[in-house]
Amino acid sequence: MEKHFAVIGDPIQQSLSPWMHNAGYKALGVKAEYHRFRVKPNQLAEAVGGLCALGFSGWNVTIPYKEPIVSLLDTLTPEARRAGAVNTVKIHEGQRIGHNTDGAGFVRSVEAEINGFQGKKAVLLGAGGAAKGIALALAEQGMSLHIINRTPEKAEQLVQVIQRWGGTATSGEFAPGKWLEDVDLLVQTTSRGLLNESFPFSINGISNRALVVDIIVNQRETDILREAKLRGCRTLNGLGMLLYQGALAWEFWLGGQAPVEEMRQALKSQLFQRMFDKG
Ligand SMILES: NC(=O)c1ccc[n+]([C@@H]2O[C@H](COP(=O)([O-])OP(=O)(O)OC[C@H]3O[C@@H](n4cnc5c(N)ncnc54)[C@H](OP(=O)(O)O)[C@@H]3O)[C@@H](O)[C@H]2O)c1
């Protein structure tokens, strides 16, 4: 029987997950189809009920529902419980299981560039659902974290979660600061830039040894990556994280190993196609 998967969020038109997963199913001959659905505010519970009623085997969750979905699930994996955010749901024997592959996907996507995490400093811009998974995974790798967010209380809450799990973290003002001088890894996790909005502050003064990652996946290079390059930093966009969080979600749903190279090619060609469509 054909299995059905999906990604739900709002906005959702930017999501490349259907191309990535469907190319993977095709490559391995898996009988499955991956869809994407926009879920309007206040309709998350109805949408989750609908996916279950329609027999979906699982789905991904994106902005802004990674945290709100937690209360609609039956059980959480340790990764999701630690992060307090879910990006992957599996239906198993009628149970809704929430998992988080963002953190592990992010770690996989940067490990070749970081050359060891232990004792290094990471600064996270943002404290939303994606930031939570990433922060916990980096703390687990032995990095010390500094978290700054437009709503400072949320950054402080995340710091407390990290400390509760035995990690080292501080929070500060959502603005340039001394942190720029000794950062090894800067991760832009806010949704600012998703619709090509400019980033609210400059990273003038950043250490040029820093790796700067913007987890947004977009046709256009975001402001922060452009500026980081100009200041001599190495940069990565969100494509690697998208690929590896997707591969880990695949493996959680279907078992076995996801066809990472075919999935990567599908992502790249869809991004290229979108660039072409926009002229
Ligand atoms: N590459 C990947 O695989 C991947 C995976 C997951 C997510 N993402 C991307 O990561 C971004 C965040 O996703 P999410 O699920 O964490 O979303 P979320 O839970 O809704 O969190 C949004 C975050 O962005 C901040 N923010 C929103 N608008 C802002 C603005 N105008 N100025 C400053 N900060 C702003 C929020 O700050 P407040 O707390 O102040 O509201 C919060 O920290 C999205 O662009 C998403 O596409 C990429």
Short mmCIF file of C-alpha atoms and ligand atoms in Angstrom, two decimals:
data_model
loop_
_atom_site.label_atom_id
_atom_site.label_comp_id
_atom_site.label_asym_id
_atom_site.label_seq_id
_atom_site.Cartn_x
_atom_site.Cartn_y
_atom_site.Cartn_z
CA MET A 1 0.00 0.00 0.00
CA GLU A 2 1.27 3.46 -0.84
CA LYS A 3 2.34 5.50 2.20
CA HIS A 4 1.71 9.22 2.51
CA PHE A 5 3.88 11.82 4.22
CA ALA A 6 3.72 15.62 4.29
CA VAL A 7 5.12 18.85 5.65
CA ILE A 8 2.79 21.27 7.43
CA GLY A 9 3.47 24.93 8.24
CA ASP A 10 2.58 28.53 7.40
CA PRO A 11 3.99 29.84 5.08
CA ILE A 12 4.73 26.62 3.23
CA GLN A 13 5.30 27.56 -0.42
CA GLN A 14 9.05 27.88 0.26
CA SER A 15 9.38 24.26 1.42
CA LEU A 16 11.56 22.01 -0.74
CA SER A 17 10.86 18.88 1.30
CA PRO A 18 8.43 17.31 -1.21
CA TRP A 19 11.07 17.34 -3.98
CA MET A 20 13.73 15.93 -1.68
CA HIS A 21 11.61 13.09 -0.28
CA ASN A 22 9.83 12.20 -3.53
CA ALA A 23 13.20 11.95 -5.32
CA GLY A 24 14.38 9.63 -2.53
CA TYR A 25 11.30 7.38 -2.88
CA LYS A 26 11.84 7.22 -6.63
CA ALA A 27 15.52 6.37 -6.25
CA LEU A 28 14.82 3.43 -3.93
CA GLY A 29 11.48 2.36 -5.45
CA VAL A 30 9.57 3.12 -2.23
CA LYS A 31 5.80 3.30 -2.76
CA ALA A 32 5.17 6.62 -1.07
CA GLU A 33 4.20 10.19 -1.79
CA TYR A 34 5.15 13.36 0.10
CA HIS A 35 2.81 16.39 0.10
CA ARG A 36 2.91 19.90 1.57
CA PHE A 37 0.01 21.66 3.29
CA ARG A 38 -0.45 25.17 4.57
CA VAL A 39 -2.14 25.09 7.96
CA LYS A 40 -3.74 28.34 9.00
CA PRO A 41 -3.33 29.77 12.52
CA ASN A 42 -5.71 28.11 15.04
CA GLN A 43 -6.29 25.10 12.78
CA LEU A 44 -3.35 22.96 13.83
CA ALA A 45 -5.43 20.52 15.90
CA GLU A 46 -7.91 20.02 13.04
CA ALA A 47 -5.06 19.52 10.58
CA VAL A 48 -3.38 16.89 12.79
CA GLY A 49 -6.71 15.09 13.24
CA GLY A 50 -7.23 15.21 9.47
CA LEU A 51 -3.80 13.75 8.67
CA CYS A 52 -4.45 10.89 11.11
CA ALA A 53 -7.95 10.28 9.72
CA LEU A 54 -6.59 10.21 6.17
CA GLY A 55 -4.05 7.52 7.08
CA PHE A 56 -0.84 9.55 6.76
CA SER A 57 2.16 7.56 8.07
CA GLY A 58 3.97 10.69 9.28
CA TRP A 59 4.72 14.32 8.60
CA ASN A 60 7.25 17.07 9.11
CA VAL A 61 6.40 20.23 10.99
CA THR A 62 7.82 23.61 10.13
CA ILE A 63 7.44 27.25 11.13
CA PRO A 64 5.50 28.18 13.30
CA TYR A 65 4.19 24.87 14.67
CA LYS A 66 7.22 22.98 16.04
CA GLU A 67 6.37 23.89 19.61
CA PRO A 68 2.55 24.14 19.47
CA ILE A 69 2.31 20.60 18.04
CA VAL A 70 3.89 19.05 21.14
CA SER A 71 0.61 19.14 23.11
CA LEU A 72 -1.20 17.29 20.30
CA LEU A 73 1.07 14.21 20.39
CA ASP A 74 0.92 11.00 22.45
CA THR A 75 4.63 10.56 23.09
CA LEU A 76 8.00 12.21 22.39
CA THR A 77 11.43 10.75 21.65
CA PRO A 78 14.27 11.89 23.96
CA GLU A 79 15.49 14.34 21.25
CA ALA A 80 12.05 15.98 21.02
CA ARG A 81 11.56 16.01 24.80
CA ARG A 82 14.92 17.69 25.34
CA ALA A 83 14.28 20.33 22.68
CA GLY A 84 10.60 20.84 23.55
CA ALA A 85 10.04 21.05 19.78
CA VAL A 86 9.02 18.54 17.12
CA ASN A 87 9.87 18.59 13.42
CA THR A 88 8.91 14.98 12.63
CA VAL A 89 5.80 12.99 13.59
CA LYS A 90 5.38 9.25 13.04
CA ILE A 91 2.11 7.36 13.39
CA HIS A 92 2.91 3.98 14.91
CA GLU A 93 0.10 1.62 15.96
CA GLY A 94 -2.23 4.62 16.16
CA GLN A 95 0.15 6.58 18.42
CA ARG A 96 1.42 10.03 17.40
CA ILE A 97 5.17 10.02 18.13
CA GLY A 98 7.03 13.35 18.03
CA HIS A 99 10.73 13.42 17.16
CA ASN A 100 13.30 16.13 16.44
CA THR A 101 15.89 15.68 13.69
CA ASP A 102 16.81 19.39 13.39
CA GLY A 103 19.65 19.25 15.91
CA ALA A 104 21.30 16.08 14.64
CA GLY A 105 20.75 17.22 11.02
CA PHE A 106 22.42 20.55 11.77
CA VAL A 107 25.40 18.89 13.49
CA ARG A 108 25.90 16.57 10.52
CA SER A 109 25.74 19.50 8.11
CA VAL A 110 28.52 21.50 9.81
CA GLU A 111 30.84 18.85 11.25
CA ALA A 112 33.17 18.79 8.24
CA GLU A 113 33.69 22.58 8.55
CA ILE A 114 34.02 22.85 12.33
CA ASN A 115 36.88 20.45 13.02
CA GLY A 116 35.69 19.44 16.50
CA PHE A 117 32.97 21.04 18.65
CA GLN A 118 34.31 20.47 22.18
CA GLY A 119 35.07 23.70 24.09
CA LYS A 120 34.24 26.01 21.16
CA LYS A 121 31.79 28.93 21.26
CA ALA A 122 28.54 29.10 19.32
CA VAL A 123 26.19 32.09 19.12
CA LEU A 124 22.59 31.46 18.15
CA LEU A 125 20.45 34.25 16.71
CA GLY A 126 16.89 33.22 17.56
CA ALA A 127 15.26 30.93 20.10
CA GLY A 128 12.36 29.38 18.15
CA GLY A 129 11.63 25.74 17.39
CA ALA A 130 14.61 25.16 15.10
CA ALA A 131 16.99 26.95 17.49
CA LYS A 132 15.97 24.65 20.32
CA GLY A 133 16.94 21.46 18.50
CA ILE A 134 20.20 23.01 17.29
CA ALA A 135 21.12 24.46 20.69
CA LEU A 136 20.62 21.19 22.53
CA ALA A 137 22.58 19.24 19.93
CA LEU A 138 25.51 21.70 20.00
CA ALA A 139 25.56 21.71 23.81
CA GLU A 140 25.63 17.92 23.72
CA GLN A 141 28.69 18.15 21.45
CA GLY A 142 30.43 20.23 24.16
CA MET A 143 30.06 23.73 22.70
CA SER A 144 29.30 26.68 24.98
CA LEU A 145 26.37 28.75 23.75
CA HIS A 146 25.33 32.38 23.75
CA ILE A 147 21.71 32.89 22.66
CA ILE A 148 20.13 36.17 21.59
CA ASN A 149 16.55 36.61 20.48
CA ARG A 150 14.14 39.42 19.60
CA THR A 151 12.03 38.32 22.58
CA PRO A 152 14.75 38.03 25.26
CA GLU A 153 12.65 35.94 27.68
CA LYS A 154 12.61 33.10 25.14
CA ALA A 155 16.41 33.17 24.86
CA GLU A 156 16.68 33.00 28.65
CA GLN A 157 14.19 30.11 28.80
CA LEU A 158 16.32 28.20 26.29
CA VAL A 159 19.45 28.91 28.33
CA GLN A 160 17.74 27.39 31.36
CA VAL A 161 16.76 24.28 29.39
CA ILE A 162 20.36 23.83 28.22
CA GLN A 163 21.69 24.27 31.75
CA ARG A 164 19.15 21.75 33.06
CA TRP A 165 20.57 19.21 30.58
CA GLY A 166 24.11 19.93 31.78
CA GLY A 167 25.22 22.35 29.02
CA THR A 168 26.86 25.78 29.24
CA ALA A 169 24.85 28.75 27.95
CA THR A 170 24.23 32.47 28.44
CA SER A 171 21.77 34.91 26.87
CA GLY A 172 22.12 38.56 25.86
CA GLU A 173 20.68 41.47 23.94
CA PHE A 174 19.57 40.88 20.32
CA ALA A 175 22.27 43.22 19.00
CA PRO A 176 25.97 43.21 18.07
CA GLY A 177 28.23 42.79 21.09
CA LYS A 178 31.50 41.41 22.43
CA TRP A 179 30.32 37.94 21.39
CA LEU A 180 31.30 38.80 17.79
CA GLU A 181 35.00 38.79 18.69
CA ASP A 182 35.41 35.20 19.89
CA VAL A 183 32.64 33.27 18.17
CA ASP A 184 33.60 30.00 16.42
CA LEU A 185 30.14 29.25 15.02
CA LEU A 186 27.38 31.80 14.39
CA VAL A 187 23.99 30.30 13.56
CA GLN A 188 21.20 32.50 12.21
CA THR A 189 17.99 30.62 13.11
CA THR A 190 15.35 33.38 13.00
CA SER A 191 12.81 33.43 10.18
CA ARG A 192 13.96 36.97 9.28
CA GLY A 193 15.26 36.64 5.70
CA LEU A 194 12.92 33.82 4.72
CA LEU A 195 10.96 36.26 2.57
CA ASN A 196 14.14 38.19 1.66
CA GLU A 197 13.76 40.74 4.49
CA SER A 198 17.05 42.31 5.55
CA PHE A 199 18.66 41.28 8.84
CA PRO A 200 18.17 43.91 11.61
CA PHE A 201 21.86 44.42 12.51
CA SER A 202 25.36 44.21 11.08
CA ILE A 203 27.97 41.65 12.22
CA ASN A 204 30.79 44.15 11.77
CA GLY A 205 33.69 43.03 14.02
CA ILE A 206 33.08 39.29 13.72
CA SER A 207 36.13 37.06 14.13
CA ASN A 208 37.17 35.84 10.67
CA ARG A 209 37.76 32.35 12.09
CA ALA A 210 33.99 31.99 12.55
CA LEU A 211 31.85 29.67 10.49
CA VAL A 212 28.58 31.51 9.80
CA VAL A 213 25.50 29.45 9.01
CA ASP A 214 22.09 30.80 8.06
CA ILE A 215 19.62 27.91 8.28
CA ILE A 216 17.25 29.60 5.86
CA VAL A 217 17.07 27.84 2.50
CA ASN A 218 16.44 30.37 -0.19
CA GLN A 219 17.37 31.10 -3.78
CA ARG A 220 19.01 34.34 -2.70
CA GLU A 221 21.97 34.54 -0.37
CA THR A 222 20.76 36.13 2.89
CA ASP A 223 22.19 39.45 4.15
CA ILE A 224 24.06 37.85 6.98
CA LEU A 225 25.86 35.35 4.74
CA ARG A 226 26.79 38.08 2.28
CA GLU A 227 28.22 40.20 5.07
CA ALA A 228 30.03 37.24 6.69
CA LYS A 229 31.75 36.45 3.38
CA LEU A 230 32.82 40.06 2.99
CA ARG A 231 34.36 39.89 6.47
CA GLY A 232 36.38 36.79 5.58
CA CYS A 233 34.27 34.12 7.32
CA ARG A 234 33.40 30.70 5.93
CA THR A 235 29.66 30.38 5.30
CA LEU A 236 26.98 27.74 4.82
CA ASN A 237 23.31 28.12 3.98
CA GLY A 238 20.51 25.88 5.27
CA LEU A 239 20.62 23.34 2.46
CA GLY A 240 22.85 20.87 4.34
CA MET A 241 20.68 21.01 7.45
CA LEU A 242 17.53 20.55 5.36
CA LEU A 243 19.08 17.54 3.67
CA TYR A 244 20.26 15.79 6.83
CA GLN A 245 17.18 16.54 8.96
CA GLY A 246 15.16 15.12 6.04
CA ALA A 247 17.37 12.04 5.74
CA LEU A 248 17.04 11.39 9.49
CA ALA A 249 13.24 11.86 9.29
CA TRP A 250 13.16 9.36 6.38
CA GLU A 251 15.10 6.82 8.45
CA PHE A 252 12.78 7.36 11.46
CA TRP A 253 9.72 6.69 9.27
CA LEU A 254 10.93 3.99 6.90
CA GLY A 255 14.06 2.46 8.45
CA GLY A 256 17.17 1.76 6.36
CA GLN A 257 19.37 4.46 4.91
CA ALA A 258 18.02 7.45 3.05
CA PRO A 259 19.50 8.04 -0.44
CA VAL A 260 21.27 11.24 0.57
CA GLU A 261 22.95 11.99 -2.76
CA GLU A 262 19.72 11.73 -4.78
CA MET A 263 17.95 13.87 -2.19
CA ARG A 264 20.74 16.48 -2.34
CA GLN A 265 20.55 16.63 -6.15
CA ALA A 266 16.75 17.06 -6.02
CA LEU A 267 17.12 19.98 -3.59
CA LYS A 268 19.75 21.68 -5.71
CA SER A 269 17.82 21.31 -8.93
CA GLN A 270 14.59 22.59 -7.36
CA LEU A 271 16.42 25.63 -5.95
CA PHE A 272 17.97 26.26 -9.36
CA GLN A 273 14.55 25.91 -11.02
CA ARG A 274 13.07 28.48 -8.63
CA MET A 275 15.88 30.91 -9.35
CA PHE A 276 15.20 30.48 -13.06
CA ASP A 277 11.40 30.89 -12.58
CA LYS A 278 11.94 34.18 -10.76
CA GLY A 279 14.26 35.41 -13.45
N1 LIG B 1 17.45 24.38 6.90
C1 LIG B 1 16.59 23.71 7.59
O1 LIG B 1 16.54 22.48 7.56
C2 LIG B 1 15.65 24.40 8.52
C3 LIG B 1 15.02 23.65 9.52
C4 LIG B 1 14.15 24.33 10.37
C5 LIG B 1 13.89 25.68 10.22
N2 LIG B 1 14.51 26.36 9.22
C6 LIG B 1 14.25 27.81 9.07
O2 LIG B 1 14.51 28.43 10.33
C7 LIG B 1 13.66 29.54 10.52
C8 LIG B 1 12.99 29.46 11.88
O3 LIG B 1 12.13 28.35 11.95
P1 LIG B 1 11.45 27.91 13.35
O4 LIG B 1 10.71 26.67 13.07
O5 LIG B 1 12.43 27.97 14.46
O6 LIG B 1 10.40 29.11 13.54
P2 LIG B 1 9.73 29.63 14.91
O7 LIG B 1 9.65 28.55 15.92
O8 LIG B 1 8.49 30.34 14.50
O9 LIG B 1 10.80 30.71 15.47
C9 LIG B 1 11.03 31.91 14.77
C10 LIG B 1 12.25 32.62 15.34
O10 LIG B 1 12.51 33.76 14.50
C11 LIG B 1 12.43 34.96 15.30
N3 LIG B 1 11.87 36.02 14.45
C12 LIG B 1 10.76 35.95 13.67
N4 LIG B 1 10.58 37.12 13.00
C13 LIG B 1 11.61 37.93 13.39
C14 LIG B 1 11.98 39.26 13.06
N5 LIG B 1 11.24 40.00 12.21
N6 LIG B 1 13.09 39.79 13.62
C15 LIG B 1 13.83 39.05 14.48
N7 LIG B 1 13.54 37.78 14.84
C16 LIG B 1 12.43 37.23 14.30
C17 LIG B 1 11.55 34.60 16.47
O11 LIG B 1 11.79 35.52 17.52
P3 LIG B 1 10.67 35.79 18.65
O12 LIG B 1 10.85 34.72 19.68
O13 LIG B 1 11.02 37.14 19.15
O14 LIG B 1 9.33 35.74 17.98
C18 LIG B 1 12.05 33.18 16.76
O15 LIG B 1 13.30 33.21 17.42
C19 LIG B 1 12.69 29.54 9.34
O16 LIG B 1 13.17 30.45 8.39
C20 LIG B 1 12.79 28.14 8.79
O17 LIG B 1 12.51 28.09 7.41
C21 LIG B 1 15.39 25.76 8.36
#
